Coordinates of C-alpha atoms in Angstrom, one line a residue:
X1 CA 32.3 12.8 -13.8
X2 CA 29.6 10.1 -13.7
X3 CA 30.8 6.6 -12.8
X4 CA 31.2 4.2 -15.9
X5 CA 30.1 0.7 -15.1
X6 CA 30.4 -2.6 -17.1
X7 CA 27.2 -4.5 -17.7
X8 CA 28.1 -7.0 -15.0
X9 CA 28.7 -4.3 -12.4
X10 CA 25.5 -2.5 -13.3
X11 CA 23.6 -5.8 -13.1
X12 CA 25.0 -6.6 -9.7
X13 CA 23.7 -3.2 -8.5
X14 CA 20.4 -4.0 -10.0
X15 CA 20.3 -7.2 -8.1
X16 CA 21.2 -5.4 -4.8
X17 CA 18.3 -3.0 -5.4
X18 CA 16.0 -5.9 -6.0
X19 CA 17.0 -7.4 -2.6
X20 CA 16.5 -4.0 -1.0
X21 CA 13.0 -3.8 -2.5
X22 CA 12.2 -7.3 -1.4
X23 CA 13.1 -6.6 2.2
X24 CA 11.2 -3.3 2.2
X25 CA 8.2 -4.7 0.4
X26 CA 7.7 -7.3 3.1
X27 CA 6.0 -4.4 4.9
X28 CA 3.4 -4.3 2.3
X29 CA 3.1 -8.1 1.7
X30 CA 2.9 -9.1 5.4
X31 CA 0.0 -6.7 6.0
X32 CA -2.0 -7.5 2.9
X33 CA -3.8 -10.7 3.8
X34 CA -4.1 -9.6 7.5
X35 CA -5.7 -6.2 7.0
X36 CA -9.1 -7.5 5.8
X37 CA -9.1 -10.1 8.6
X38 CA -8.3 -7.5 11.2
X39 CA -11.1 -5.2 10.0
X40 CA -13.7 -8.0 9.7
X41 CA -12.8 -10.2 12.8
X42 CA -11.4 -7.7 15.3
X43 CA -13.1 -4.4 14.3
X44 CA -16.3 -6.3 13.3
X45 CA -17.0 -4.6 10.0
X46 CA -18.2 -6.2 6.8
X47 CA -16.4 -7.5 3.7
X48 CA -16.8 -4.3 1.8
X49 CA -14.9 -2.3 4.5
X50 CA -12.4 -5.1 4.7
X51 CA -11.8 -4.9 1.0
X52 CA -11.6 -1.1 1.2
X53 CA -8.9 -1.3 3.8
X54 CA -6.9 -3.3 1.4
X55 CA -7.8 -1.4 -1.7
X56 CA -7.4 2.1 -0.4
X57 CA -3.6 1.7 -0.6
X58 CA -3.8 1.3 -4.3
X59 CA -6.1 4.3 -4.7
X60 CA -3.4 6.3 -2.9
X61 CA -0.9 5.1 -5.4
X62 CA -3.2 6.1 -8.3
X63 CA -3.3 9.7 -6.9
X64 CA 0.4 9.9 -6.4
X65 CA 1.9 8.1 -9.5
X66 CA 2.1 11.4 -11.4
X67 CA 4.0 13.0 -8.5
X68 CA 6.3 10.0 -8.3
X69 CA 7.0 10.2 -12.0
X70 CA 7.7 13.9 -12.0
X71 CA 10.0 13.5 -9.0
X72 CA 12.0 10.8 -10.9
X73 CA 12.2 13.0 -14.0
X74 CA 13.3 16.0 -12.1
X75 CA 15.4 14.7 -9.1
X76 CA 16.3 11.1 -10.1
X77 CA 15.0 7.7 -9.2
X78 CA 17.2 7.2 -6.1
X79 CA 15.6 10.2 -4.3
X80 CA 12.2 8.9 -5.2
X81 CA 12.9 5.4 -4.0
X82 CA 14.4 6.6 -0.7
X83 CA 11.4 8.7 0.1
X84 CA 9.2 5.7 -0.6
X85 CA 11.0 3.5 1.9
X86 CA 10.8 6.2 4.6
X87 CA 7.0 6.4 4.0
X88 CA 6.8 2.6 4.4
X89 CA 8.2 3.0 7.9
X90 CA 5.8 5.8 8.7
X91 CA 2.8 3.9 7.4
X92 CA 3.7 0.9 9.6
X93 CA 3.9 3.2 12.7
X94 CA 0.5 4.7 11.9
X95 CA -1.2 1.3 11.4
X96 CA 0.5 0.2 14.7
X97 CA -1.2 3.2 16.4
X98 CA -4.6 1.9 15.3
X99 CA -4.1 -1.2 17.4
X100 CA -4.4 0.8 20.6
X101 CA -7.8 2.1 19.5
X102 CA -9.5 -1.3 18.9
X103 CA -12.1 -0.5 21.6
X104 CA -13.2 2.4 19.4
X105 CA -13.7 0.6 16.1
X106 CA -14.6 3.7 14.0
X107 CA -11.5 5.6 15.2
X108 CA -9.3 2.5 14.8
X109 CA -10.5 2.1 11.3
X110 CA -9.9 5.7 10.4
X111 CA -6.3 5.6 11.7
X112 CA -5.7 2.3 9.9
X113 CA -7.0 3.8 6.6
X114 CA -4.7 6.7 7.1
X115 CA -1.7 4.4 7.5
X116 CA -2.8 2.5 4.4
X117 CA -3.0 5.7 2.4
X118 CA 0.6 6.5 3.5
X119 CA 1.7 3.0 2.5
X120 CA 0.2 3.7 -1.0
X121 CA 2.2 6.9 -1.4
X122 CA 5.3 5.0 -0.3
X123 CA 4.7 2.3 -2.7
X124 CA 4.2 4.7 -5.6
X125 CA 7.5 6.4 -4.8
X126 CA 9.5 3.3 -4.1
X127 CA 8.4 1.3 -7.2
X128 CA 8.6 4.1 -9.7
X129 CA 11.8 5.3 -8.2
X130 CA 13.5 1.9 -8.5
X131 CA 12.3 1.2 -12.0
X132 CA 13.4 4.6 -13.4
X133 CA 16.7 4.6 -11.5
X134 CA 17.5 1.0 -12.8
X135 CA 16.5 1.7 -16.4
X136 CA 18.8 4.7 -16.3
X137 CA 21.5 2.3 -15.0
X138 CA 21.0 -0.5 -17.4
X139 CA 19.7 1.4 -20.5
X140 CA 16.2 1.2 -22.1
X141 CA 17.2 -1.9 -24.2
X142 CA 17.1 -3.8 -20.9
X143 CA 13.9 -2.3 -19.6
X144 CA 12.0 -5.6 -19.7
X145 CA 14.7 -7.2 -17.5
X146 CA 14.6 -4.3 -15.1
X147 CA 10.8 -4.5 -14.7
X148 CA 11.1 -8.3 -14.3
X149 CA 13.4 -7.8 -11.4
X150 CA 11.3 -5.1 -9.8
X151 CA 8.4 -7.6 -9.9
X152 CA 10.6 -10.3 -8.5
X153 CA 11.4 -8.2 -5.5
X154 CA 7.7 -7.3 -5.0
X155 CA 6.1 -10.7 -5.6
X156 CA 8.9 -12.6 -3.9
X157 CA 8.0 -10.5 -0.9
X158 CA 4.3 -11.5 -1.3
X159 CA 5.4 -15.2 -1.5
X160 CA 7.3 -15.0 1.8
X161 CA 5.3 -12.2 3.4
X162 CA 1.8 -13.6 3.1
X163 CA 2.2 -16.6 5.3
X164 CA 4.7 -14.9 7.5
X165 CA 2.3 -12.0 8.2
X166 CA -0.6 -14.4 8.9
X167 CA 1.6 -16.5 11.2
X168 CA 2.8 -13.5 13.1
X169 CA -0.7 -12.1 13.3
X170 CA -2.1 -15.5 14.6
X171 CA 0.8 -16.1 17.1
X172 CA 1.5 -12.6 18.4
X173 CA -1.3 -10.3 17.2
X174 CA -1.7 -7.2 15.0
X175 CA 0.6 -5.0 17.1
X176 CA 3.8 -7.0 16.7
X177 CA 3.1 -7.5 13.0
X178 CA 2.8 -3.7 12.4
X179 CA 6.0 -3.1 14.4
X180 CA 7.8 -5.5 12.1
X181 CA 6.3 -3.7 9.0
X182 CA 7.6 -0.4 10.4
X183 CA 11.1 -1.6 10.8
X184 CA 11.8 -3.8 7.7
X185 CA 12.2 -0.9 5.2
X186 CA 15.2 0.3 7.2
X187 CA 17.1 -2.7 5.8
X188 CA 16.3 -1.6 2.3
X189 CA 17.5 1.9 3.0
X190 CA 20.8 0.7 4.3
X191 CA 21.4 -1.4 1.2
X192 CA 20.9 1.4 -1.3
X193 CA 22.4 4.3 0.6
X194 CA 25.8 4.3 -1.1
X195 CA 24.7 3.7 -4.7
X196 CA 25.1 7.0 -6.7
X197 CA 22.1 8.6 -8.2
X198 CA 21.7 9.0 -12.0
X199 CA 21.2 12.5 -13.3
X200 CA 17.8 13.0 -14.9
X201 CA 17.4 13.8 -18.6
X202 CA 16.5 17.3 -19.9
X203 CA 13.6 17.9 -22.2
X204 CA 10.2 19.5 -22.6
X205 CA 7.6 18.4 -20.2
X206 CA 4.1 17.1 -21.2
X207 CA 1.0 17.0 -19.2
X208 CA 0.4 13.8 -17.3
X209 CA -2.9 13.3 -19.2
X210 CA -1.1 13.4 -22.5
X211 CA 1.4 10.9 -21.3
X212 CA -1.4 8.6 -20.2
X213 CA -2.9 8.9 -23.7
X214 CA 0.4 7.6 -25.2
X215 CA 0.3 4.5 -23.0
X216 CA -3.4 3.8 -22.8
X217 CA -3.5 0.4 -24.4
X218 CA -0.7 -1.2 -22.5
X219 CA -2.1 0.3 -19.4
X220 CA -5.5 -1.2 -20.0
X221 CA -4.0 -4.6 -20.4
X222 CA -2.2 -4.3 -17.1
X223 CA -5.4 -3.0 -15.4
X224 CA -7.3 -6.1 -16.5
X225 CA -4.4 -8.4 -15.4
X226 CA -4.4 -6.8 -11.9
X227 CA -8.0 -7.8 -11.1
X228 CA -7.0 -11.4 -10.6
X229 CA -4.1 -10.7 -8.2
X230 CA -6.1 -8.1 -6.2
X231 CA -9.0 -10.5 -5.6
X232 CA -6.6 -13.3 -4.7
X233 CA -4.6 -11.1 -2.2
X234 CA -7.7 -9.8 -0.5
X235 CA -10.0 -12.8 -0.4
X236 CA -8.2 -16.1 -1.0
X237 CA -7.7 -16.8 2.7
X238 CA -11.3 -15.9 3.4
X239 CA -12.4 -18.1 0.5
X240 CA -10.6 -21.1 2.1
X241 CA -12.0 -20.3 5.5
X242 CA -15.6 -20.1 4.2
X243 CA -15.2 -23.6 2.7
X244 CA -13.6 -25.1 5.8
X245 CA -10.3 -25.6 4.1
X246 CA -6.9 -25.3 5.8
X247 CA -3.8 -23.6 4.3
X248 CA -5.4 -20.5 2.9
X249 CA -2.3 -18.6 3.7
X250 CA -0.5 -20.5 1.0
X251 CA -2.5 -18.8 -1.7
X252 CA -0.1 -15.8 -1.9
X253 CA 2.8 -18.2 -1.5
X254 CA 1.7 -20.2 -4.6
X255 CA 1.1 -17.0 -6.5
X256 CA 4.5 -15.6 -5.6
X257 CA 6.4 -18.9 -6.4
X258 CA 4.8 -19.1 -9.8
X259 CA 5.4 -15.4 -10.4
X260 CA 9.1 -15.4 -9.4
X261 CA 9.8 -18.7 -11.2
X262 CA 8.6 -17.3 -14.5
X263 CA 10.4 -14.0 -14.0
X264 CA 13.6 -15.9 -13.4
X265 CA 13.2 -18.2 -16.5
X266 CA 11.5 -15.8 -18.9
X267 CA 12.5 -12.3 -17.8
X268 CA 14.5 -11.8 -21.0
X269 CA 11.6 -12.6 -23.3
X270 CA 10.0 -9.1 -23.6
X271 CA 13.3 -7.6 -24.7
X272 CA 13.9 -10.4 -27.1
X273 CA 10.6 -11.3 -28.8
X274 CA 8.4 -8.4 -27.9
X275 CA 6.2 -7.5 -25.0
X276 CA 2.8 -8.0 -26.7
X277 CA 3.4 -11.7 -27.5
X278 CA 4.6 -12.4 -24.0
X279 CA 1.6 -10.5 -22.4
X280 CA -0.9 -12.3 -24.6
X281 CA 0.2 -15.8 -23.6
X282 CA 0.5 -14.7 -19.9
X283 CA -3.0 -13.4 -19.7
X284 CA -4.3 -16.8 -21.1
X285 CA -2.5 -18.6 -18.2
X286 CA -3.9 -16.2 -15.7
X287 CA -7.5 -16.8 -16.9
X288 CA -7.0 -20.5 -16.5
X289 CA -5.7 -20.1 -13.0
X290 CA -8.6 -17.8 -11.9
X291 CA -11.1 -20.2 -13.4
X292 CA -9.5 -23.1 -11.6
X293 CA -9.8 -21.3 -8.2
X294 CA -13.5 -20.6 -8.9
X295 CA -14.4 -24.1 -10.0
X296 CA -12.2 -26.0 -7.5
X297 CA -13.7 -28.8 -5.5
X298 CA -10.6 -29.3 -3.4
X299 CA -8.0 -27.0 -1.7
X300 CA -5.2 -28.5 -3.8
X301 CA -7.0 -27.5 -7.0
X302 CA -7.5 -24.0 -5.7
X303 CA -3.8 -23.7 -4.7
X304 CA -2.8 -24.9 -8.2
X305 CA -5.0 -22.1 -9.5
X306 CA -3.2 -19.6 -7.3
X307 CA 0.1 -20.9 -8.7
X308 CA -1.1 -20.5 -12.3
X309 CA -2.4 -17.1 -11.6
X310 CA 1.1 -16.1 -10.5
X311 CA 2.6 -17.7 -13.6
X312 CA 0.1 -15.8 -15.8
X313 CA 0.5 -12.4 -14.0
X314 CA 4.2 -12.6 -14.0
X315 CA 5.2 -11.2 -17.4
X316 CA 2.2 -8.9 -18.3
X317 CA 3.7 -5.9 -16.5
X318 CA 7.2 -6.2 -18.0
X319 CA 5.8 -7.1 -21.4
X320 CA 3.6 -4.1 -21.6
X321 CA 6.3 -2.0 -19.9
X322 CA 8.6 -2.6 -22.8
X323 CA 5.9 -1.2 -25.1
X324 CA 5.5 1.8 -22.8
X325 CA 9.2 2.6 -22.9
X326 CA 9.1 2.6 -26.7
X327 CA 6.4 5.2 -26.7
X328 CA 8.0 8.0 -24.7
X329 CA 11.3 10.0 -24.8
X330 CA 13.9 9.5 -22.1
X331 CA 13.0 12.7 -20.2
X332 CA 9.4 11.5 -19.7
X333 CA 10.3 8.0 -18.7
X334 CA 9.6 8.4 -15.0
X335 CA 6.2 10.0 -15.6
X336 CA 5.3 7.3 -18.2
X337 CA 6.3 4.5 -15.7
X338 CA 4.2 6.2 -13.0
X339 CA 1.2 6.5 -15.2
X340 CA 1.6 2.9 -16.4
X341 CA 1.8 1.6 -12.9
X342 CA -1.3 3.6 -12.0
X343 CA -3.4 1.4 -14.3
X344 CA -2.4 -1.6 -12.2
X345 CA -3.1 0.4 -9.0
X346 CA -6.6 1.3 -10.3
X347 CA -7.3 -2.5 -10.7
X348 CA -6.1 -3.1 -7.2
X349 CA -8.0 -0.2 -5.7
X350 CA -11.3 -1.0 -7.4
X351 CA -11.1 -4.8 -7.0
X352 CA -11.0 -4.8 -3.2
X353 CA -14.3 -3.1 -2.4
X354 CA -16.1 -4.2 -5.6
X355 CA -15.1 -7.8 -5.0
X356 CA -16.2 -7.5 -1.4
X357 CA -19.7 -6.6 -2.6
X358 CA -19.7 -9.5 -5.0
X359 CA -18.6 -11.8 -2.2
X360 CA -21.4 -10.6 0.0
X361 CA -24.0 -11.2 -2.7
X362 CA -22.6 -14.3 -4.5
X363 CA -20.0 -15.8 -2.3
X364 CA -16.2 -15.6 -2.5
X365 CA -16.0 -17.8 -5.6
X366 CA -17.5 -14.9 -7.7
X367 CA -14.3 -12.9 -7.0
X368 CA -12.2 -15.4 -9.0
X369 CA -14.7 -15.8 -11.8
X370 CA -14.5 -12.1 -12.3
X371 CA -10.7 -12.3 -12.4
X372 CA -11.0 -14.9 -15.2
X373 CA -13.3 -12.8 -17.3
X374 CA -11.0 -9.7 -16.8
X375 CA -7.9 -11.7 -17.9
X376 CA -9.8 -12.8 -21.1
X377 CA -10.7 -9.1 -21.8
X378 CA -7.0 -8.3 -21.3
X379 CA -6.1 -10.8 -24.0
X380 CA -8.5 -9.1 -26.4
X381 CA -6.9 -5.7 -25.6
X382 CA -3.4 -6.9 -26.3
X383 CA -4.5 -8.6 -29.5
X384 CA -5.9 -5.3 -30.8
X385 CA -2.7 -3.3 -30.1

């Protein structure tokens, strides 16, 4: 007989899963700002390949979100999340192996890209698995809160992991950093190992393309929101370096602080007032933050822009996620969440290499102007839903 939990008991388990995700996701966050620097400064490739090394992880998730969703629907979210965390560990080990090949840059880059592809598969499984598992635990009426906490785990890791990864890279090098990334997900696995799985719902399957059609408009809004974060994650530190400013590592910290603060204070709003209203206001704040980074004359103004970008990005995914959950039956929930997340992955995957080309032609500031325009287009998409 399945275990019956009170709301407070279920919520405590949700918080424990959030901590597990935070610890595991440090493997992603610590490597994000360092990967492009490693490719450009140590392997001596250009900005486009530096952006590709970051963005290829998100292309991998795009290709595997459907698999992650089916796995959740058929075997449950716990199995999906656990496989994702094991893949985080394997990805860190593969990227570590590339450090021994630095004297053969082409081979080192190929191994690094392979590790980043595995990291993307792990991310797909871990995030979709936790979201589906937790919505099954809390119920769809609390789906906005669940996705808010999933984001808190992820972007809290970005806030801590960005500067921590850069510091470890600068002080010890790429190899110790990747070793840490390979070991951290073990803590997450230990935290969730005793929580029971939730049996999947039965029902008739639909094609993944048909499910994508159901959620296209919320997905498009999340895609446009993701451009700003992806550009910030890949190029903010390089933007500061190009202008001779210190503290570029704090860009992701500012983003993460704003993101998590809003999730804590406003995570209940999509369930209470509706996801579209929350997403519309959030995208407006993101546009202001991106514009401020682009137009800044001082590092403090650019860091404020990073903070506002985090504030704006914070509630778009849970806001639109509430709308997604309303559009699909329970037995397709994992697939819908996988498809929904794929829209954001597409933004992350495309933004890295495309923004790298923009940076080569127009300077790093153009990356953030593009993010501002994308956020305004996202506002128009939500307004037309």
